[in-house]
Amino acid sequence: MSTINLRRLRQDPHIRAMTREVSVSVEQLIQPCFVTEAGREPQAVPGLTGVFQETPDSLLHRVESDLRAGVSKFLLFGVPASRAEHDVDARFTCSQIEALKKRFGKDIWLGVDVCMCSYTPHGHCGVLNLEGDHVDNSASVRELANLALHYAQAGADCVAPSDMMDGRIAAIRQALDGNGCERTVLMSYAVKFHSTLYGPFRVAADSAPSGAVKLKDRASYQLDPARAGEAWLCTQRDVDEGADILMVKPGLPYLDLLRDLSREFKQPWAVYQVSGEYAALESLAAAGMAPRAALHREILTAFRRAGASMIITYGARSARAWLEG
Ligand code: PBG
Ligand code: ZN
């Protein structure tokens, strides 16, 4: 009996190219951007090669150069100079949305993260109760829906709540639809885990829980890494509440869920390759232990294979060279 010859279809670049099932293109990548009101100069974010805390000025320049690099989709994080527990002030972030849309119009697709952790004095993703030991769900949802509506009215193409409160998708959809923003896309951070991989981000967004309150971490609102069933419940709920796009976050450690959920729920899936994941790959490459372009290409391919339509990655603006390699 002859042996099964699987290597026949691996023997040359032509046959390998023709037999691939998935591909990655810069068109599918979303670049996160941070813009701070307090900064005077763009500041490199430790660990995140090519990523900066932008000033309003440098943000416009960065997006211009990103467009030249083939990147046209963005996820904006605004970091205002003053912080408050209630009635948080959306004006700084809105002014950045307006400036981007005035300058680039429909040449860019602008998603805006909706959360409170860069706005509150304690760095939690919502409003705390009086005891300071729990995030008040309904008070938070009211604030979040208000923020999302402001961003949409300022011109965001998409709003993306990352807070993990219950019922925020329905509340945001209702606020948008009731105020003339029916066309604004709603991308839910549906499956966002309580992860250790958010470190570099929290520096960039100035959003780490401060420790000055009783509630020390985000475990009471983000998903538990050991409980996959919850991911299904969150997804079903957000679909029922009207999410247009769903997301798994972080990416690589939760690839199993991305695969299973994307087979079951036919809304498009985004995956967020979070700051710690990106920084880990970059440090491997910087240490000479992996070839940078091929390393990133391999991981981005894994996200596509597991079912992601779009990938949020800090490497978007560098990716064209990686993907051509
Ligand atoms: C905050 C938020 C986080 C990220 C996106 N929005 C971090 C957190 O929940 O603390 C993570 C992004 C990253 O690490 O790249 N709501
Ligand atoms: Zn948050």
mmCIF file of C-alpha atoms and ligand atoms in Angstrom:
data_model
loop_
_atom_site.group_PDB
_atom_site.id
_atom_site.type_symbol
_atom_site.label_atom_id
_atom_site.label_comp_id
_atom_site.label_asym_id
_atom_site.label_seq_id
_atom_site.Cartn_x
_atom_site.Cartn_y
_atom_site.Cartn_z
ATOM 1 C CA MET A 1 0.000 0.000 0.000
ATOM 2 C CA SER A 2 1.343 3.416 -0.870
ATOM 3 C CA THR A 3 1.725 5.979 1.884
ATOM 4 C CA ILE A 4 -0.596 8.956 1.822
ATOM 5 C CA ASN A 5 1.413 11.783 0.304
ATOM 6 C CA LEU A 6 0.392 15.046 1.923
ATOM 7 C CA ARG A 7 3.724 16.661 1.138
ATOM 8 C CA ARG A 8 2.823 16.685 -2.574
ATOM 9 C CA LEU A 9 0.761 19.825 -1.960
ATOM 10 C CA ARG A 10 3.467 21.500 0.102
ATOM 11 C CA GLN A 11 6.322 21.073 -2.330
ATOM 12 C CA ASP A 12 6.473 24.512 -3.979
ATOM 13 C CA PRO A 13 5.280 28.085 -3.381
ATOM 14 C CA HIS A 14 2.645 27.879 -6.133
ATOM 15 C CA ILE A 15 0.840 24.893 -4.742
ATOM 16 C CA ARG A 16 1.124 26.241 -1.199
ATOM 17 C CA ALA A 17 -0.410 29.558 -2.279
ATOM 18 C CA MET A 18 -3.284 27.865 -4.105
ATOM 19 C CA THR A 19 -4.193 25.535 -1.274
ATOM 20 C CA ARG A 20 -4.428 28.184 1.462
ATOM 21 C CA GLU A 21 -7.861 28.623 2.979
ATOM 22 C CA VAL A 22 -7.416 32.023 4.613
ATOM 23 C CA SER A 23 -5.480 35.192 3.987
ATOM 24 C CA VAL A 24 -4.795 38.390 5.883
ATOM 25 C CA SER A 25 -4.915 41.827 4.333
ATOM 26 C CA VAL A 26 -4.359 45.283 5.777
ATOM 27 C CA GLU A 27 -7.986 45.983 4.833
ATOM 28 C CA GLN A 28 -9.077 43.783 7.747
ATOM 29 C CA LEU A 29 -6.897 45.477 10.355
ATOM 30 C CA ILE A 30 -8.000 48.172 12.814
ATOM 31 C CA GLN A 31 -5.376 50.438 14.386
ATOM 32 C CA PRO A 32 -5.980 51.584 17.983
ATOM 33 C CA CYS A 33 -5.000 55.230 18.664
ATOM 34 C CA PHE A 34 -4.633 57.061 21.965
ATOM 35 C CA VAL A 35 -5.023 60.809 22.202
ATOM 36 C CA THR A 36 -4.460 62.720 25.438
ATOM 37 C CA GLU A 37 -5.574 66.201 26.330
ATOM 38 C CA ALA A 38 -2.792 66.789 28.844
ATOM 39 C CA GLY A 39 0.229 65.851 26.710
ATOM 40 C CA ARG A 40 2.325 68.421 24.900
ATOM 41 C CA GLU A 41 4.344 65.979 22.789
ATOM 42 C CA PRO A 42 3.547 62.529 21.437
ATOM 43 C CA GLN A 43 4.877 59.929 23.896
ATOM 44 C CA ALA A 44 5.951 56.434 22.890
ATOM 45 C CA VAL A 45 3.995 53.774 24.799
ATOM 46 C CA PRO A 46 6.395 51.368 26.564
ATOM 47 C CA GLY A 47 6.213 47.931 24.956
ATOM 48 C CA LEU A 48 4.051 48.964 22.013
ATOM 49 C CA THR A 49 6.387 49.594 19.099
ATOM 50 C CA GLY A 50 5.048 52.308 16.810
ATOM 51 C CA VAL A 51 2.260 53.355 19.186
ATOM 52 C CA PHE A 52 2.060 56.742 20.895
ATOM 53 C CA GLN A 53 -0.025 58.751 23.263
ATOM 54 C CA GLU A 54 -0.840 61.347 20.647
ATOM 55 C CA THR A 55 -1.536 65.021 20.997
ATOM 56 C CA PRO A 56 -4.457 66.342 18.918
ATOM 57 C CA ASP A 57 -1.903 67.536 16.370
ATOM 58 C CA SER A 58 0.187 64.388 16.193
ATOM 59 C CA LEU A 59 -2.986 62.287 15.901
ATOM 60 C CA LEU A 60 -3.834 63.924 12.590
ATOM 61 C CA HIS A 61 -0.310 63.401 11.311
ATOM 62 C CA ARG A 62 -0.305 59.797 12.431
ATOM 63 C CA VAL A 63 -3.552 59.011 10.671
ATOM 64 C CA GLU A 64 -2.262 60.674 7.539
ATOM 65 C CA SER A 65 0.804 58.451 7.531
ATOM 66 C CA ASP A 66 -1.320 55.397 8.389
ATOM 67 C CA LEU A 67 -3.463 56.060 5.328
ATOM 68 C CA ARG A 68 -0.294 56.061 3.254
ATOM 69 C CA ALA A 69 0.565 52.691 4.836
ATOM 70 C CA GLY A 70 -2.795 51.297 3.718
ATOM 71 C CA VAL A 71 -4.529 51.519 7.109
ATOM 72 C CA SER A 72 -7.946 53.173 7.044
ATOM 73 C CA LYS A 73 -9.732 51.719 10.092
ATOM 74 C CA PHE A 74 -9.137 53.075 13.570
ATOM 75 C CA LEU A 75 -10.248 52.558 17.151
ATOM 76 C CA LEU A 76 -9.904 55.794 19.102
ATOM 77 C CA PHE A 77 -9.280 56.120 22.839
ATOM 78 C CA GLY A 78 -9.628 59.653 24.196
ATOM 79 C CA VAL A 79 -7.927 60.532 27.484
ATOM 80 C CA PRO A 80 -9.303 63.799 28.895
ATOM 81 C CA ALA A 81 -7.268 65.969 31.269
ATOM 82 C CA SER A 82 -9.886 66.155 34.008
ATOM 83 C CA ARG A 83 -11.721 63.215 35.520
ATOM 84 C CA ALA A 84 -15.100 62.814 37.223
ATOM 85 C CA GLU A 85 -17.277 60.117 38.728
ATOM 86 C CA HIS A 86 -20.583 61.358 37.294
ATOM 87 C CA ASP A 87 -21.657 63.246 34.199
ATOM 88 C CA VAL A 88 -18.295 62.543 32.604
ATOM 89 C CA ASP A 89 -17.225 65.053 30.029
ATOM 90 C CA ALA A 90 -17.172 63.745 26.452
ATOM 91 C CA ARG A 91 -16.041 67.033 24.929
ATOM 92 C CA PHE A 92 -12.347 66.268 24.491
ATOM 93 C CA THR A 93 -12.919 62.933 22.747
ATOM 94 C CA CYS A 94 -15.707 64.455 20.640
ATOM 95 C CA SER A 95 -13.415 67.257 19.527
ATOM 96 C CA GLN A 96 -10.915 64.642 18.333
ATOM 97 C CA ILE A 97 -13.597 62.721 16.434
ATOM 98 C CA GLU A 98 -14.722 65.938 14.783
ATOM 99 C CA ALA A 99 -11.179 66.930 13.849
ATOM 100 C CA LEU A 100 -10.470 63.507 12.313
ATOM 101 C CA LYS A 101 -13.714 63.497 10.358
ATOM 102 C CA LYS A 102 -13.227 67.076 9.189
ATOM 103 C CA ARG A 103 -9.790 66.247 7.883
ATOM 104 C CA PHE A 104 -10.296 62.717 6.508
ATOM 105 C CA GLY A 105 -14.056 62.315 6.074
ATOM 106 C CA LYS A 106 -14.992 58.999 4.513
ATOM 107 C CA ASP A 107 -11.374 58.086 3.800
ATOM 108 C CA ILE A 108 -11.291 56.637 7.308
ATOM 109 C CA TRP A 109 -13.588 54.349 9.267
ATOM 110 C CA LEU A 110 -13.559 55.596 12.811
ATOM 111 C CA GLY A 111 -14.527 53.369 15.699
ATOM 112 C CA VAL A 112 -14.509 54.917 19.172
ATOM 113 C CA ASP A 113 -14.080 52.933 22.367
ATOM 114 C CA VAL A 114 -16.832 53.656 24.871
ATOM 115 C CA CYS A 115 -15.766 53.261 28.481
ATOM 116 C CA MET A 116 -15.262 55.281 31.636
ATOM 117 C CA CYS A 117 -11.881 54.056 32.893
ATOM 118 C CA SER A 118 -9.972 56.963 31.311
ATOM 119 C CA TYR A 119 -12.599 59.375 32.650
ATOM 120 C CA THR A 120 -13.126 58.351 36.278
ATOM 121 C CA PRO A 121 -10.715 59.306 39.097
ATOM 122 C CA HIS A 122 -10.457 55.669 40.237
ATOM 123 C CA GLY A 123 -9.948 54.082 36.796
ATOM 124 C CA HIS A 124 -12.890 51.692 36.942
ATOM 125 C CA CYS A 125 -14.982 51.185 33.820
ATOM 126 C CA GLY A 126 -18.153 52.560 35.434
ATOM 127 C CA VAL A 127 -19.631 54.461 38.358
ATOM 128 C CA LEU A 128 -18.855 53.066 41.827
ATOM 129 C CA ASN A 129 -21.462 52.659 44.554
ATOM 130 C CA LEU A 130 -21.187 54.739 47.740
ATOM 131 C CA GLU A 131 -19.143 52.065 49.535
ATOM 132 C CA GLY A 132 -16.661 52.032 46.667
ATOM 133 C CA ASP A 133 -16.703 48.244 46.470
ATOM 134 C CA HIS A 134 -18.899 47.613 43.415
ATOM 135 C CA VAL A 135 -19.580 49.147 40.019
ATOM 136 C CA ASP A 136 -23.194 50.340 39.882
ATOM 137 C CA ASN A 137 -24.626 48.799 36.734
ATOM 138 C CA SER A 138 -27.532 51.081 35.926
ATOM 139 C CA ALA A 139 -25.734 54.330 36.758
ATOM 140 C CA SER A 140 -22.860 53.178 34.546
ATOM 141 C CA VAL A 141 -25.101 52.213 31.646
ATOM 142 C CA ARG A 142 -26.715 55.666 31.692
ATOM 143 C CA GLU A 143 -23.301 57.333 31.462
ATOM 144 C CA LEU A 144 -22.091 54.953 28.754
ATOM 145 C CA ALA A 145 -25.156 55.444 26.556
ATOM 146 C CA ASN A 146 -24.694 59.172 26.866
ATOM 147 C CA LEU A 147 -20.999 58.946 25.905
ATOM 148 C CA ALA A 148 -21.791 56.707 22.931
ATOM 149 C CA LEU A 149 -24.446 59.111 21.664
ATOM 150 C CA HIS A 150 -22.045 62.048 21.892
ATOM 151 C CA TYR A 151 -19.392 60.156 19.945
ATOM 152 C CA ALA A 152 -21.891 59.135 17.294
ATOM 153 C CA GLN A 153 -23.153 62.680 16.945
ATOM 154 C CA ALA A 154 -19.560 63.897 16.649
ATOM 155 C CA GLY A 155 -19.175 61.628 13.625
ATOM 156 C CA ALA A 156 -17.928 58.225 14.791
ATOM 157 C CA ASP A 157 -18.733 55.485 12.278
ATOM 158 C CA CYS A 158 -18.813 52.925 15.075
ATOM 159 C CA VAL A 159 -19.056 52.932 18.856
ATOM 160 C CA ALA A 160 -17.501 50.067 20.783
ATOM 161 C CA PRO A 161 -18.372 49.670 24.471
ATOM 162 C CA SER A 162 -15.593 47.907 26.414
ATOM 163 C CA ASP A 163 -16.989 48.356 29.928
ATOM 164 C CA MET A 164 -18.749 44.961 30.356
ATOM 165 C CA MET A 165 -21.869 46.244 32.134
ATOM 166 C CA ASP A 166 -25.146 44.360 31.634
ATOM 167 C CA GLY A 167 -27.602 45.888 29.218
ATOM 168 C CA ARG A 168 -25.332 48.487 27.682
ATOM 169 C CA ILE A 169 -25.835 47.301 24.130
ATOM 170 C CA ALA A 170 -29.616 47.788 24.271
ATOM 171 C CA ALA A 171 -29.256 51.130 26.048
ATOM 172 C CA ILE A 172 -26.731 52.432 23.521
ATOM 173 C CA ARG A 173 -28.746 51.196 20.528
ATOM 174 C CA GLN A 174 -31.840 52.883 21.916
ATOM 175 C CA ALA A 175 -30.003 56.173 22.517
ATOM 176 C CA LEU A 176 -28.554 56.104 19.001
ATOM 177 C CA ASP A 177 -31.795 55.206 17.248
ATOM 178 C CA GLY A 178 -33.808 57.730 19.235
ATOM 179 C CA ASN A 179 -31.494 60.553 18.237
ATOM 180 C CA GLY A 180 -30.926 60.175 14.533
ATOM 181 C CA CYS A 181 -27.887 57.875 14.687
ATOM 182 C CA GLU A 182 -29.487 54.754 13.225
ATOM 183 C CA ARG A 183 -26.510 54.265 10.923
ATOM 184 C CA THR A 184 -23.846 54.184 13.621
ATOM 185 C CA VAL A 185 -22.388 50.688 13.890
ATOM 186 C CA LEU A 186 -22.359 49.078 17.334
ATOM 187 C CA MET A 187 -19.415 46.777 17.991
ATOM 188 C CA SER A 188 -19.692 44.932 21.278
ATOM 189 C CA TYR A 189 -16.719 43.824 23.313
ATOM 190 C CA ALA A 190 -19.011 40.857 23.911
ATOM 191 C CA VAL A 191 -16.422 38.403 25.179
ATOM 192 C CA LYS A 192 -13.813 40.360 27.111
ATOM 193 C CA PHE A 193 -11.885 38.509 29.747
ATOM 194 C CA HIS A 194 -10.378 39.645 33.011
ATOM 195 C CA SER A 195 -6.866 39.355 31.641
ATOM 196 C CA THR A 196 -3.328 40.127 32.791
ATOM 197 C CA LEU A 197 -2.471 41.187 29.239
ATOM 198 C CA TYR A 198 -3.809 44.749 29.393
ATOM 199 C CA GLY A 199 -0.750 46.308 31.081
ATOM 200 C CA PRO A 200 0.735 48.498 28.320
ATOM 201 C CA PHE A 201 -2.747 49.706 27.373
ATOM 202 C CA ARG A 202 -3.498 50.944 30.886
ATOM 203 C CA VAL A 203 -0.377 53.088 30.783
ATOM 204 C CA ALA A 204 -1.367 54.510 27.389
ATOM 205 C CA ALA A 205 -4.993 55.139 28.377
ATOM 206 C CA ASP A 206 -4.173 56.109 31.979
ATOM 207 C CA SER A 207 -6.907 53.690 32.996
ATOM 208 C CA ALA A 208 -5.493 51.361 35.661
ATOM 209 C CA PRO A 209 -7.729 51.011 38.749
ATOM 210 C CA SER A 210 -6.049 53.409 41.143
ATOM 211 C CA GLY A 211 -6.141 51.398 44.355
ATOM 212 C CA ALA A 212 -7.549 54.368 46.275
ATOM 213 C CA VAL A 213 -10.954 52.636 46.399
ATOM 214 C CA LYS A 214 -12.017 49.303 47.872
ATOM 215 C CA LEU A 215 -12.559 47.695 44.478
ATOM 216 C CA LYS A 216 -9.053 46.787 43.340
ATOM 217 C CA ASP A 217 -9.541 45.078 39.988
ATOM 218 C CA ARG A 218 -12.005 44.435 37.180
ATOM 219 C CA ALA A 219 -12.843 40.809 38.076
ATOM 220 C CA SER A 220 -16.433 41.683 39.054
ATOM 221 C CA TYR A 221 -17.285 42.938 35.577
ATOM 222 C CA GLN A 222 -14.956 41.243 33.081
ATOM 223 C CA LEU A 223 -15.262 37.521 32.211
ATOM 224 C CA ASP A 224 -13.481 34.796 34.156
ATOM 225 C CA PRO A 225 -10.833 33.015 32.031
ATOM 226 C CA ALA A 226 -11.857 29.615 33.419
ATOM 227 C CA ARG A 227 -15.518 29.937 32.476
ATOM 228 C CA ALA A 228 -16.164 29.533 28.771
ATOM 229 C CA GLY A 229 -19.908 29.124 29.172
ATOM 230 C CA GLU A 230 -20.212 32.752 30.134
ATOM 231 C CA ALA A 231 -18.878 33.752 26.740
ATOM 232 C CA TRP A 232 -21.893 32.107 25.127
ATOM 233 C CA LEU A 233 -24.313 33.874 27.427
ATOM 234 C CA CYS A 234 -22.718 37.271 26.775
ATOM 235 C CA THR A 235 -22.757 36.721 23.044
ATOM 236 C CA GLN A 236 -26.393 35.622 22.934
ATOM 237 C CA ARG A 237 -27.387 38.594 25.049
ATOM 238 C CA ASP A 238 -25.492 41.129 22.944
ATOM 239 C CA VAL A 239 -26.913 39.664 19.742
ATOM 240 C CA ASP A 240 -30.409 39.928 21.195
ATOM 241 C CA GLU A 241 -29.742 43.527 22.253
ATOM 242 C CA GLY A 242 -28.666 44.523 18.758
ATOM 243 C CA ALA A 243 -24.864 44.304 18.475
ATOM 244 C CA ASP A 244 -23.738 44.519 14.829
ATOM 245 C CA ILE A 245 -20.217 43.204 15.363
ATOM 246 C CA LEU A 246 -19.001 40.928 18.155
ATOM 247 C CA MET A 247 -15.536 40.675 19.658
ATOM 248 C CA VAL A 248 -13.283 38.293 21.525
ATOM 249 C CA LYS A 249 -10.554 39.860 23.645
ATOM 250 C CA PRO A 250 -7.688 39.063 24.233
ATOM 251 C CA GLY A 251 -7.015 37.091 21.076
ATOM 252 C CA LEU A 252 -4.471 34.312 21.183
ATOM 253 C CA PRO A 253 -5.299 32.802 24.606
ATOM 254 C CA TYR A 254 -9.005 32.726 23.668
ATOM 255 C CA LEU A 255 -8.737 31.372 20.133
ATOM 256 C CA ASP A 256 -10.858 28.371 21.122
ATOM 257 C CA LEU A 257 -13.788 30.668 21.879
ATOM 258 C CA LEU A 258 -13.288 32.726 18.747
ATOM 259 C CA ARG A 259 -13.523 29.546 16.700
ATOM 260 C CA ASP A 260 -16.530 28.072 18.462
ATOM 261 C CA LEU A 261 -18.504 31.307 18.746
ATOM 262 C CA SER A 262 -17.867 32.424 15.175
ATOM 263 C CA ARG A 263 -19.247 29.117 13.936
ATOM 264 C CA GLU A 264 -22.393 29.543 15.990
ATOM 265 C CA PHE A 265 -23.115 33.285 15.690
ATOM 266 C CA LYS A 266 -23.088 34.626 12.160
ATOM 267 C CA GLN A 267 -22.546 38.281 12.981
ATOM 268 C CA PRO A 268 -19.029 39.332 11.957
ATOM 269 C CA TRP A 269 -16.406 38.721 14.642
ATOM 270 C CA ALA A 270 -13.582 41.021 15.587
ATOM 271 C CA VAL A 271 -10.637 39.868 17.636
ATOM 272 C CA TYR A 272 -8.592 42.262 19.757
ATOM 273 C CA GLN A 273 -4.903 41.374 19.887
ATOM 274 C CA VAL A 274 -4.384 43.274 23.133
ATOM 275 C CA SER A 275 -1.427 45.320 24.251
ATOM 276 C CA GLY A 276 0.283 42.565 26.241
ATOM 277 C CA GLU A 277 0.005 40.102 23.375
ATOM 278 C CA TYR A 278 1.482 42.550 20.919
ATOM 279 C CA ALA A 279 4.245 43.570 23.356
ATOM 280 C CA ALA A 280 5.134 39.905 23.957
ATOM 281 C CA LEU A 281 5.563 39.259 20.236
ATOM 282 C CA GLU A 282 7.562 42.432 19.809
ATOM 283 C CA SER A 283 9.923 41.544 22.637
ATOM 284 C CA LEU A 284 10.462 38.076 21.189
ATOM 285 C CA ALA A 285 11.392 39.662 17.877
ATOM 286 C CA ALA A 286 13.520 42.366 19.507
ATOM 287 C CA ALA A 287 15.492 39.671 21.333
ATOM 288 C CA GLY A 288 16.260 38.012 18.028
ATOM 289 C CA MET A 289 14.306 34.924 18.985
ATOM 290 C CA ALA A 290 11.740 35.117 16.177
ATOM 291 C CA PRO A 291 11.660 36.773 12.751
ATOM 292 C CA ARG A 292 9.399 39.766 13.253
ATOM 293 C CA ALA A 293 7.414 39.853 10.018
ATOM 294 C CA ALA A 294 6.825 36.102 9.844
ATOM 295 C CA LEU A 295 5.921 36.008 13.532
ATOM 296 C CA HIS A 296 3.212 38.632 13.164
ATOM 297 C CA ARG A 297 2.004 37.064 9.922
ATOM 298 C CA GLU A 298 1.604 33.708 11.616
ATOM 299 C CA ILE A 299 -0.421 35.077 14.531
ATOM 300 C CA LEU A 300 -2.651 37.240 12.327
ATOM 301 C CA THR A 301 -3.290 34.186 10.144
ATOM 302 C CA ALA A 302 -4.320 32.215 13.232
ATOM 303 C CA PHE A 303 -6.985 34.845 14.018
ATOM 304 C CA ARG A 304 -8.386 34.600 10.505
ATOM 305 C CA ARG A 305 -8.328 30.803 10.604
ATOM 306 C CA ALA A 306 -10.244 30.813 13.893
ATOM 307 C CA GLY A 307 -13.000 32.946 12.377
ATOM 308 C CA ALA A 308 -12.153 36.631 12.780
ATOM 309 C CA SER A 309 -13.384 38.953 10.032
ATOM 310 C CA MET A 310 -11.425 41.870 11.428
ATOM 311 C CA ILE A 311 -8.429 42.195 13.708
ATOM 312 C CA ILE A 312 -7.724 45.052 16.087
ATOM 313 C CA THR A 313 -3.961 45.184 16.410
ATOM 314 C CA TYR A 314 -1.325 47.714 17.436
ATOM 315 C CA GLY A 315 0.705 46.401 14.495
ATOM 316 C CA ALA A 316 -1.776 47.482 11.816
ATOM 317 C CA ARG A 317 0.339 50.428 10.726
ATOM 318 C CA SER A 318 3.400 48.202 10.277
ATOM 319 C CA ALA A 319 1.576 45.241 8.798
ATOM 320 C CA ARG A 320 1.777 45.847 5.082
ATOM 321 C CA ALA A 321 5.468 44.991 5.060
ATOM 322 C CA TRP A 322 4.864 41.911 7.212
ATOM 323 C CA LEU A 323 2.093 40.593 5.024
ATOM 324 C CA GLU A 324 3.937 41.093 1.775
ATOM 325 C CA GLY A 325 6.975 39.215 3.102
HETATM 326 C C1 PBG B 1 -10.791 49.529 28.952
HETATM 327 C C2 PBG B 1 -10.114 48.801 27.859
HETATM 328 C C3 PBG B 1 -9.056 47.916 28.015
HETATM 329 C C4 PBG B 1 -8.675 47.550 26.747
HETATM 330 C C5 PBG B 1 -9.512 48.189 25.826
HETATM 331 N N1 PBG B 1 -10.413 48.976 26.548
HETATM 332 C C6 PBG B 1 -8.311 47.430 29.191
HETATM 333 C C7 PBG B 1 -8.979 47.101 30.432
HETATM 334 O O1 PBG B 1 -10.089 46.571 30.435
HETATM 335 O O2 PBG B 1 -8.369 47.393 31.443
HETATM 336 C C8 PBG B 1 -7.524 46.604 26.510
HETATM 337 C C9 PBG B 1 -6.727 46.849 25.353
HETATM 338 C C10 PBG B 1 -5.340 46.357 25.381
HETATM 339 O O3 PBG B 1 -4.759 45.842 26.346
HETATM 340 O O4 PBG B 1 -4.773 46.508 24.318
HETATM 341 N N2 PBG B 1 -12.137 49.378 29.039
HETATM 342 ZN ZN ZN B 2 -12.763 50.569 30.778
#
